[in-house]
GROMACS .gro file of C-alpha atoms in nm:
model
  389
    1MET     CA    1   0.318   4.768  -4.122
    2THR     CA    2   0.253   4.743  -3.770
    3ASP     CA    3   0.078   4.425  -3.670
    4LEU     CA    4  -0.290   4.471  -3.549
    5GLU     CA    5  -0.170   4.360  -3.164
    6THR     CA    6   0.099   4.595  -3.144
    7PRO     CA    7  -0.001   4.939  -3.068
    8LEU     CA    8   0.203   5.239  -3.210
    9VAL     CA    9   0.380   5.446  -2.952
   10THR     CA   10   0.121   5.715  -2.878
   11ARG     CA   11   0.237   6.054  -3.002
   12PRO     CA   12   0.139   6.361  -2.813
   13ARG     CA   13  -0.180   6.501  -2.930
   14ALA     CA   14  -0.017   6.827  -3.025
   15GLY     CA   15   0.238   6.646  -3.237
   16ALA     CA   16  -0.040   6.421  -3.394
   17LEU     CA   17  -0.229   6.752  -3.503
   18ARG     CA   18   0.084   6.921  -3.641
   19ARG     CA   19   0.142   6.602  -3.841
   20ALA     CA   20  -0.211   6.601  -3.970
   21ALA     CA   21  -0.208   7.007  -4.026
   22PRO     CA   22  -0.118   7.004  -4.405
   23ALA     CA   23  -0.387   6.737  -4.471
   24LEU     CA   24  -0.643   6.928  -4.267
   25LEU     CA   25  -0.540   7.257  -4.430
   26GLY     CA   26  -0.572   7.091  -4.770
   27TYR     CA   27  -0.920   6.991  -4.674
   28VAL     CA   28  -1.027   7.316  -4.559
   29ALA     CA   29  -0.913   7.473  -4.899
   30VAL     CA   30  -1.105   7.215  -5.105
   31ARG     CA   31  -1.406   7.251  -4.903
   32GLY     CA   32  -1.389   7.624  -4.890
   33LEU     CA   33  -1.382   7.657  -5.242
   34GLY     CA   34  -1.672   7.415  -5.296
   35LEU     CA   35  -1.875   7.639  -5.036
   36ILE     CA   36  -1.805   7.957  -5.214
   37THR     CA   37  -1.871   7.805  -5.558
   38LEU     CA   38  -2.200   7.681  -5.408
   39ALA     CA   39  -2.297   8.040  -5.250
   40VAL     CA   40  -2.223   8.222  -5.577
   41TRP     CA   41  -2.416   7.966  -5.811
   42SER     CA   42  -2.709   7.964  -5.566
   43ALA     CA   43  -2.726   8.331  -5.542
   44ALA     CA   44  -2.713   8.359  -5.927
   45ASN     CA   45  -3.023   8.118  -5.936
   46GLY     CA   46  -3.194   8.288  -5.653
   47LYS     CA   47  -3.175   8.006  -5.389
   48SER     CA   48  -2.991   8.010  -5.052
   49ALA     CA   49  -2.684   7.803  -5.015
   50HIS     CA   50  -2.763   7.785  -4.653
   51THR     CA   51  -3.086   7.634  -4.696
   52LEU     CA   52  -2.952   7.383  -4.947
   53LEU     CA   53  -2.698   7.266  -4.701
   54SER     CA   54  -2.914   7.273  -4.369
   55ALA     CA   55  -3.298   7.244  -4.447
   56ARG     CA   56  -3.343   7.017  -4.763
   57TRP     CA   57  -3.397   6.642  -4.796
   58ASP     CA   58  -3.277   6.423  -4.527
   59SER     CA   59  -3.165   6.738  -4.320
   60LEU     CA   60  -3.526   6.804  -4.253
   61TRP     CA   61  -3.613   6.457  -4.147
   62TYR     CA   62  -3.317   6.491  -3.897
   63THR     CA   63  -3.415   6.806  -3.752
   64ARG     CA   64  -3.760   6.699  -3.711
   65VAL     CA   65  -3.642   6.419  -3.523
   66ALA     CA   66  -3.424   6.650  -3.302
   67GLU     CA   67  -3.718   6.907  -3.239
   68LEU     CA   68  -4.011   6.658  -3.214
   69GLY     CA   69  -3.856   6.306  -3.160
   70TYR     CA   70  -3.962   5.990  -3.326
   71GLY     CA   71  -4.309   5.923  -3.454
   72TYR     CA   72  -4.343   6.149  -3.765
   73GLU     CA   73  -4.446   5.997  -4.092
   74VAL     CA   74  -4.589   6.085  -4.424
   75ARG     CA   75  -4.831   5.873  -4.602
   76LEU     CA   76  -4.792   5.889  -4.987
   77PRO     CA   77  -5.075   5.861  -5.245
   78ASN     CA   78  -4.952   5.519  -5.350
   79GLY     CA   79  -4.962   5.381  -5.011
   80ASP     CA   80  -4.595   5.411  -4.911
   81VAL     CA   81  -4.522   5.526  -4.554
   82HIS     CA   82  -4.220   5.743  -4.499
   83SER     CA   83  -4.155   5.718  -4.130
   84ASN     CA   84  -3.866   5.905  -3.945
   85LEU     CA   85  -3.780   5.581  -3.757
   86ALA     CA   86  -3.573   5.501  -4.062
   87PHE     CA   87  -3.305   5.765  -3.944
   88PHE     CA   88  -3.062   5.656  -3.677
   89PRO     CA   89  -3.052   5.902  -3.392
   90LEU     CA   90  -2.692   6.022  -3.313
   91LEU     CA   91  -2.697   6.317  -3.536
   92PRO     CA   92  -3.052   6.446  -3.414
   93TRP     CA   93  -2.936   6.377  -3.062
   94LEU     CA   94  -2.626   6.600  -3.104
   95GLU     CA   95  -2.845   6.866  -3.296
   96ARG     CA   96  -3.079   6.880  -2.976
   97LEU     CA   97  -2.797   6.894  -2.745
   98ILE     CA   98  -2.643   7.195  -2.935
   99HIS     CA   99  -2.972   7.363  -2.961
  100ALA     CA  100  -3.035   7.334  -2.608
  101LEU     CA  101  -2.688   7.480  -2.505
  102SER     CA  102  -2.672   7.762  -2.771
  103PRO     CA  103  -2.886   7.994  -2.982
  104LEU     CA  104  -2.837   7.795  -3.275
  105SER     CA  105  -3.155   7.643  -3.456
  106TYR     CA  106  -3.186   7.258  -3.521
  107ALA     CA  107  -3.077   7.303  -3.850
  108ASP     CA  108  -2.760   7.527  -3.784
  109ALA     CA  109  -2.675   7.284  -3.511
  110GLY     CA  110  -2.668   7.007  -3.785
  111LEU     CA  111  -2.440   7.221  -3.985
  112LEU     CA  112  -2.218   7.294  -3.698
  113VAL     CA  113  -2.197   6.906  -3.612
  114SER     CA  114  -2.111   6.825  -3.985
  115THR     CA  115  -1.847   7.079  -3.996
  116LEU     CA  116  -1.677   6.947  -3.698
  117ALA     CA  117  -1.727   6.585  -3.798
  118SER     CA  118  -1.593   6.659  -4.142
  119LEU     CA  119  -1.261   6.797  -3.990
  120ALA     CA  120  -1.267   6.482  -3.763
  121ALA     CA  121  -1.334   6.248  -4.064
  122ALA     CA  122  -1.035   6.417  -4.266
  123TRP     CA  123  -0.829   6.380  -3.953
  124GLY     CA  124  -0.937   5.991  -3.936
  125VAL     CA  125  -0.868   5.940  -4.290
  126PHE     CA  126  -0.519   6.079  -4.255
  127ALA     CA  127  -0.445   5.891  -3.974
  128VAL     CA  128  -0.532   5.555  -4.128
  129ALA     CA  129  -0.360   5.632  -4.437
  130ASP     CA  130  -0.039   5.755  -4.260
  131HIS     CA  131  -0.023   5.452  -4.039
  132VAL     CA  132  -0.048   5.240  -4.342
  133TYR     CA  133   0.130   5.408  -4.623
  134GLY     CA  134   0.309   5.710  -4.462
  135THR     CA  135   0.248   6.082  -4.423
  136ARG     CA  136   0.262   6.203  -4.779
  137ALA     CA  137  -0.002   5.949  -4.882
  138GLY     CA  138  -0.224   6.039  -4.566
  139VAL     CA  139  -0.236   6.390  -4.703
  140CYS     CA  140  -0.327   6.272  -5.066
  141ALA     CA  141  -0.581   6.054  -4.920
  142VAL     CA  142  -0.755   6.334  -4.739
  143LEU     CA  143  -0.742   6.549  -5.054
  144VAL     CA  144  -0.890   6.266  -5.271
  145TRP     CA  145  -1.173   6.235  -5.023
  146ALA     CA  146  -1.252   6.595  -5.013
  147LEU     CA  147  -1.223   6.613  -5.397
  148LEU     CA  148  -1.520   6.364  -5.453
  149PRO     CA  149  -1.784   6.470  -5.710
  150VAL     CA  150  -2.044   6.452  -5.410
  151GLY     CA  151  -1.803   6.578  -5.161
  152VAL     CA  152  -2.042   6.874  -5.085
  153VAL     CA  153  -2.235   6.626  -4.886
  154GLN     CA  154  -1.944   6.666  -4.630
  155SER     CA  155  -2.060   7.001  -4.583
  156MET     CA  156  -2.429   6.939  -4.547
  157ALA     CA  157  -2.652   6.851  -4.215
  158TYR     CA  158  -2.633   6.503  -4.339
  159SER     CA  159  -2.498   6.209  -4.126
  160GLU     CA  160  -2.221   6.104  -4.370
  161SER     CA  161  -1.928   6.321  -4.214
  162LEU     CA  162  -2.030   6.214  -3.852
  163PHE     CA  163  -2.044   5.840  -3.957
  164THR     CA  164  -1.699   5.855  -4.162
  165ALA     CA  165  -1.531   6.029  -3.864
  166LEU     CA  166  -1.646   5.758  -3.629
  167ALA     CA  167  -1.566   5.489  -3.874
  168ALA     CA  168  -1.222   5.608  -3.958
  169TRP     CA  169  -1.107   5.632  -3.610
  170SER     CA  170  -1.281   5.309  -3.503
  171LEU     CA  171  -1.058   5.154  -3.787
  172TYR     CA  172  -0.741   5.335  -3.677
  173ALA     CA  173  -0.815   5.212  -3.324
  174VAL     CA  174  -0.833   4.845  -3.474
  175LEU     CA  175  -0.512   4.903  -3.665
  176THR     CA  176  -0.325   5.021  -3.364
  177GLY     CA  177  -0.466   4.736  -3.109
  178ARG     CA  178  -0.698   5.005  -2.914
  179TRP     CA  179  -0.969   4.755  -2.897
  180LEU     CA  180  -1.210   4.920  -2.633
  181THR     CA  181  -1.171   5.255  -2.830
  182ALA     CA  182  -1.259   5.076  -3.134
  183GLY     CA  183  -1.550   4.909  -2.986
  184LEU     CA  184  -1.691   5.238  -2.837
  185LEU     CA  185  -1.674   5.437  -3.188
  186ALA     CA  186  -1.793   5.117  -3.380
  187ALA     CA  187  -2.096   5.136  -3.138
  188LEU     CA  188  -2.163   5.505  -3.197
  189ALA     CA  189  -2.124   5.462  -3.576
  190GLY     CA  190  -2.390   5.200  -3.542
  191LEU     CA  191  -2.623   5.472  -3.396
  192THR     CA  192  -2.539   5.698  -3.685
  193ARG     CA  193  -2.621   5.511  -4.007
  194PRO     CA  194  -2.745   5.133  -4.082
  195VAL     CA  195  -2.391   5.086  -4.260
  196GLY     CA  196  -2.228   5.092  -3.916
  197ALA     CA  197  -2.250   4.719  -3.962
  198ALA     CA  198  -1.937   4.770  -4.181
  199VAL     CA  199  -1.746   4.910  -3.885
  200VAL     CA  200  -1.871   4.623  -3.670
  201ALA     CA  201  -1.779   4.347  -3.946
  202ALA     CA  202  -1.415   4.505  -3.989
  203MET     CA  203  -1.351   4.487  -3.596
  204TRP     CA  204  -1.475   4.148  -3.550
  205VAL     CA  205  -1.291   3.999  -3.856
  206ALA     CA  206  -0.967   4.174  -3.740
  207ALA     CA  207  -1.010   4.044  -3.363
  208ILE     CA  208  -1.105   3.690  -3.475
  209ALA     CA  209  -0.791   3.680  -3.708
  210SER     CA  210  -0.576   3.786  -3.415
  211PHE     CA  211  -0.737   3.517  -3.178
  212VAL     CA  212  -0.650   3.269  -3.446
  213ARG     CA  213  -0.320   3.357  -3.494
  214GLU     CA  214  -0.259   3.357  -3.113
  215ARG     CA  215  -0.351   2.994  -3.096
  216SER     CA  216   0.009   2.928  -3.212
  217ALA     CA  217   0.177   3.190  -3.021
  218PRO     CA  218  -0.019   3.276  -2.706
  219PRO     CA  219   0.083   3.631  -2.557
  220ALA     CA  220   0.235   3.641  -2.217
  221GLY     CA  221  -0.065   3.835  -2.058
  222GLY     CA  222  -0.417   3.798  -2.075
  223ALA     CA  223  -0.538   4.171  -2.079
  224PRO     CA  224  -0.522   4.221  -2.451
  225ARG     CA  225  -0.766   3.921  -2.513
  226TRP     CA  226  -1.004   4.061  -2.254
  227ARG     CA  227  -0.991   4.400  -2.429
  228ARG     CA  228  -1.024   4.250  -2.759
  229ALA     CA  229  -1.344   4.060  -2.629
  230LEU     CA  230  -1.516   4.336  -2.462
  231GLY     CA  231  -1.461   4.565  -2.768
  232MET     CA  232  -1.619   4.322  -2.979
  233LEU     CA  233  -1.899   4.304  -2.727
  234LEU     CA  234  -1.941   4.668  -2.728
  235ALA     CA  235  -1.920   4.738  -3.106
  236PRO     CA  236  -2.287   4.603  -3.226
  237LEU     CA  237  -2.463   4.774  -2.934
  238GLY     CA  238  -2.536   5.089  -3.097
  239ALA     CA  239  -2.712   4.951  -3.405
  240ALA     CA  240  -2.863   4.655  -3.238
  241GLY     CA  241  -2.996   4.871  -2.972
  242TYR     CA  242  -3.159   5.109  -3.200
  243VAL     CA  243  -3.301   4.831  -3.426
  244LEU     CA  244  -3.450   4.652  -3.142
  245TRP     CA  245  -3.581   4.976  -2.998
  246VAL     CA  246  -3.783   5.043  -3.351
  247GLY     CA  247  -3.908   4.678  -3.336
  248HIS     CA  248  -4.051   4.744  -2.983
  249ARG     CA  249  -4.208   5.063  -3.083
  250THR     CA  250  -4.376   4.932  -3.391
  251GLY     CA  251  -4.491   4.624  -3.237
  252ASP     CA  252  -4.313   4.419  -3.518
  253GLY     CA  253  -4.031   4.271  -3.321
  254PRO     CA  254  -3.664   4.249  -3.426
  255LEU     CA  255  -3.762   4.293  -3.792
  256GLY     CA  256  -3.950   4.589  -3.732
  257TYR     CA  257  -3.666   4.827  -3.876
  258LEU     CA  258  -3.675   4.634  -4.213
  259ASP     CA  259  -4.080   4.704  -4.239
  260VAL     CA  260  -3.993   5.080  -4.168
  261GLN     CA  261  -3.733   5.070  -4.471
  262ALA     CA  262  -3.975   4.873  -4.691
  263GLY     CA  263  -4.216   5.188  -4.633
  264TRP     CA  264  -3.956   5.379  -4.800
  265ARG     CA  265  -3.923   5.111  -5.083
  266ASN     CA  266  -3.563   5.025  -4.955
  267GLY     CA  267  -3.405   4.695  -4.896
  268PHE     CA  268  -3.140   4.468  -4.987
  269ASP     CA  269  -3.190   4.257  -5.271
  270GLY     CA  270  -2.849   4.168  -5.405
  271GLY     CA  271  -2.839   4.456  -5.661
  272TYR     CA  272  -3.116   4.339  -5.888
  273ALA     CA  273  -3.289   4.648  -5.884
  274PHE     CA  274  -2.995   4.870  -5.931
  275ALA     CA  275  -2.908   4.634  -6.239
  276ARG     CA  276  -3.250   4.686  -6.384
  277PHE     CA  277  -3.230   5.050  -6.320
  278ALA     CA  278  -2.890   5.090  -6.511
  279GLY     CA  279  -3.003   4.848  -6.802
  280ASP     CA  280  -3.323   5.049  -6.845
  281LYS     CA  281  -3.104   5.348  -6.934
  282PHE     CA  282  -2.985   5.183  -7.242
  283THR     CA  283  -3.333   5.191  -7.408
  284SER     CA  284  -3.280   5.531  -7.569
  285PHE     CA  285  -2.971   5.714  -7.679
  286PRO     CA  286  -2.955   6.009  -7.434
  287SER     CA  287  -3.038   5.797  -7.119
  288ALA     CA  288  -2.772   5.548  -7.254
  289LEU     CA  289  -2.490   5.786  -7.170
  290ALA     CA  290  -2.603   5.784  -6.816
  291GLY     CA  291  -2.613   5.410  -6.829
  292ILE     CA  292  -2.249   5.389  -6.948
  293GLY     CA  293  -2.177   5.640  -6.681
  294ILE     CA  294  -2.314   5.408  -6.417
  295VAL     CA  295  -2.134   5.080  -6.557
  296VAL     CA  296  -1.818   5.266  -6.585
  297GLY     CA  297  -1.864   5.415  -6.188
  298VAL     CA  298  -1.963   5.061  -6.086
  299ALA     CA  299  -1.653   4.911  -6.269
  300LEU     CA  300  -1.404   5.185  -6.111
  301VAL     CA  301  -1.542   5.109  -5.766
  302ILE     CA  302  -1.475   4.720  -5.817
  303TRP     CA  303  -1.127   4.795  -5.968
  304LEU     CA  304  -1.019   5.009  -5.692
  305TYR     CA  305  -1.124   4.761  -5.447
  306VAL     CA  306  -0.925   4.489  -5.624
  307VAL     CA  307  -0.623   4.732  -5.654
  308GLY     CA  308  -0.656   4.770  -5.268
  309VAL     CA  309  -0.638   4.396  -5.209
  310ARG     CA  310  -0.328   4.363  -5.438
  311GLN     CA  311  -0.159   4.646  -5.276
  312GLY     CA  312  -0.206   4.472  -4.955
  313GLN     CA  313  -0.453   4.683  -4.760
  314PRO     CA  314  -0.497   4.545  -4.391
  315LEU     CA  315  -0.788   4.328  -4.353
  316PRO     CA  316  -1.000   4.561  -4.147
  317LEU     CA  317  -0.999   4.808  -4.426
  318LEU     CA  318  -1.069   4.548  -4.682
  319VAL     CA  319  -1.366   4.421  -4.491
  320TYR     CA  320  -1.487   4.756  -4.410
  321SER     CA  321  -1.496   4.891  -4.746
  322GLY     CA  322  -1.637   4.592  -4.893
  323VAL     CA  323  -1.940   4.582  -4.675
  324VAL     CA  324  -2.005   4.946  -4.755
  325VAL     CA  325  -1.990   4.885  -5.133
  326ALA     CA  326  -2.208   4.596  -5.092
  327LEU     CA  327  -2.471   4.770  -4.871
  328ALA     CA  328  -2.462   5.073  -5.113
  329LEU     CA  329  -2.487   4.897  -5.462
  330CYS     CA  330  -2.703   4.613  -5.350
  331ALA     CA  331  -2.990   4.856  -5.169
  332SER     CA  332  -3.314   4.829  -5.412
  333SER     CA  333  -3.383   5.191  -5.405
  334TYR     CA  334  -3.264   5.561  -5.426
  335PHE     CA  335  -3.042   5.470  -5.709
  336GLY     CA  336  -2.923   5.850  -5.752
  337SER     CA  337  -2.795   5.834  -5.370
  338LYS     CA  338  -2.530   5.554  -5.454
  339PRO     CA  339  -2.213   5.793  -5.498
  340ARG     CA  340  -2.318   5.948  -5.161
  341LEU     CA  341  -2.355   5.644  -4.986
  342LEU     CA  342  -2.024   5.508  -5.107
  343MET     CA  343  -1.859   5.825  -4.958
  344PRO     CA  344  -1.778   5.663  -4.634
  345ALA     CA  345  -1.592   5.401  -4.813
  346PHE     CA  346  -1.242   5.595  -4.819
  347PRO     CA  347  -1.016   5.287  -4.806
  348LEU     CA  348  -1.123   5.265  -5.184
  349LEU     CA  349  -0.952   5.591  -5.244
  350LEU     CA  350  -0.616   5.479  -5.101
  351PRO     CA  351  -0.468   5.343  -5.432
  352LEU     CA  352  -0.547   5.690  -5.599
  353ALA     CA  353  -0.404   5.855  -5.290
  354LEU     CA  354  -0.081   5.635  -5.348
  355ALA     CA  355  -0.056   5.730  -5.715
  356LEU     CA  356  -0.100   6.103  -5.638
  357SER     CA  357   0.172   6.074  -5.351
  358ARG     CA  358   0.423   5.959  -5.614
  359LEU     CA  359   0.388   6.270  -5.831
  360ARG     CA  360   0.611   6.577  -5.794
  361THR     CA  361   0.461   6.809  -5.531
  362SER     CA  362   0.398   7.065  -5.817
  363ARG     CA  363   0.214   6.824  -6.034
  364SER     CA  364   0.016   6.682  -5.763
  365ALA     CA  365  -0.102   7.017  -5.665
  366LEU     CA  366  -0.158   7.102  -6.015
  367VAL     CA  367  -0.373   6.777  -6.057
  368ALA     CA  368  -0.564   6.834  -5.714
  369GLY     CA  369  -0.648   7.215  -5.798
  370GLY     CA  370  -0.786   7.123  -6.129
  371VAL     CA  371  -1.001   6.842  -5.980
  372ALA     CA  372  -1.118   7.076  -5.694
  373VAL     CA  373  -1.245   7.322  -5.935
  374ALA     CA  374  -1.438   7.062  -6.131
  375SER     CA  375  -1.577   6.920  -5.794
  376ALA     CA  376  -1.676   7.235  -5.670
  377VAL     CA  377  -1.873   7.322  -5.989
  378TYR     CA  378  -2.038   6.985  -6.002
  379GLY     CA  379  -2.148   7.031  -5.624
  380ALA     CA  380  -2.289   7.360  -5.674
  381PHE     CA  381  -2.465   7.231  -6.008
  382TRP     CA  382  -2.577   6.928  -5.819
  383LEU     CA  383  -2.744   7.100  -5.510
  384ASN     CA  384  -2.919   7.350  -5.730
  385GLY     CA  385  -3.043   7.069  -5.929
  386SER     CA  386  -3.195   6.754  -5.820
  387GLY     CA  387  -2.953   6.714  -5.516
  388PRO     CA  388  -2.926   6.416  -5.284
  389PRO     CA  389  -3.266   6.234  -5.250
   0.00000   0.00000   0.00000
């Protein structure tokens, strides 16, 4: 494994794309199957797949920010205030830019951003897995990420694909010693979702660890240290800048963004509310099945993390996925969103990717194909039903 301080020899871009091509083609095939299934299912139910992907749930909030800016809010009968200040600005900025430069609507601009970002994310997942475990594992990592039951969100006008792309490439930059690039991408990730803190934490821990190692063996030149320090300074600027701006706009100071989230009944309670939600499922037999599913799902996430530790995943990946998991599972609201919020934690999938890569090609293709069909059906059923809150 390449040391954090030793960049890989940079491959020509065309060569890097050719190396990632099988993974990207596999990704397109899986997501294409999912979208075709969604279109057929939606048509049979008299719904528009296009609307489900571009103009429902959070997508509407992002397009309102793109079109009208910040300041829109909804006051609910129970007194809660849902403000669009809860939504970080990078996706709506891109939607506004594309709308201004093309005939696309804000909603369709969001779909375009997600489409391109999902490909960039798949490439980034491949780059990280390829760097750590080799090309075959990289291809399988992309497939496993595409095959997630909630993978259809990757094709929605949501911010998950954009965030995952920025996070994956920032982590790859950390792993290959490109500290300024890592810091810039981490700052952009921090402008995309609150969980951008996970990217910052991963970069900071990796940089601090490298500084500690160098105390016993200082490098010959000082430039790498300056790059690392500057990258560390850049990394939190996106999230910190937006949070401070929200506090200034609301007049509530640095904690203003937390008040905005409180209006959505969302906060960090260490997982207490989620545990109560899961426990309440066991009060009757039908809902107990859902409770068992929740417990099994959380246990699977924890098990995958532990396996990643045992397999020697690089420290930045462990820190990143650990923070994403903690923020997702310990949030106090929107329990149905947990699988979607966990989707950017792609390092959790590396043990599964390794297992898949060790199968014969014919067998791994059969497994991936079967899971792809199940995932496509679930995604179509989900979006035509309750969908992501």
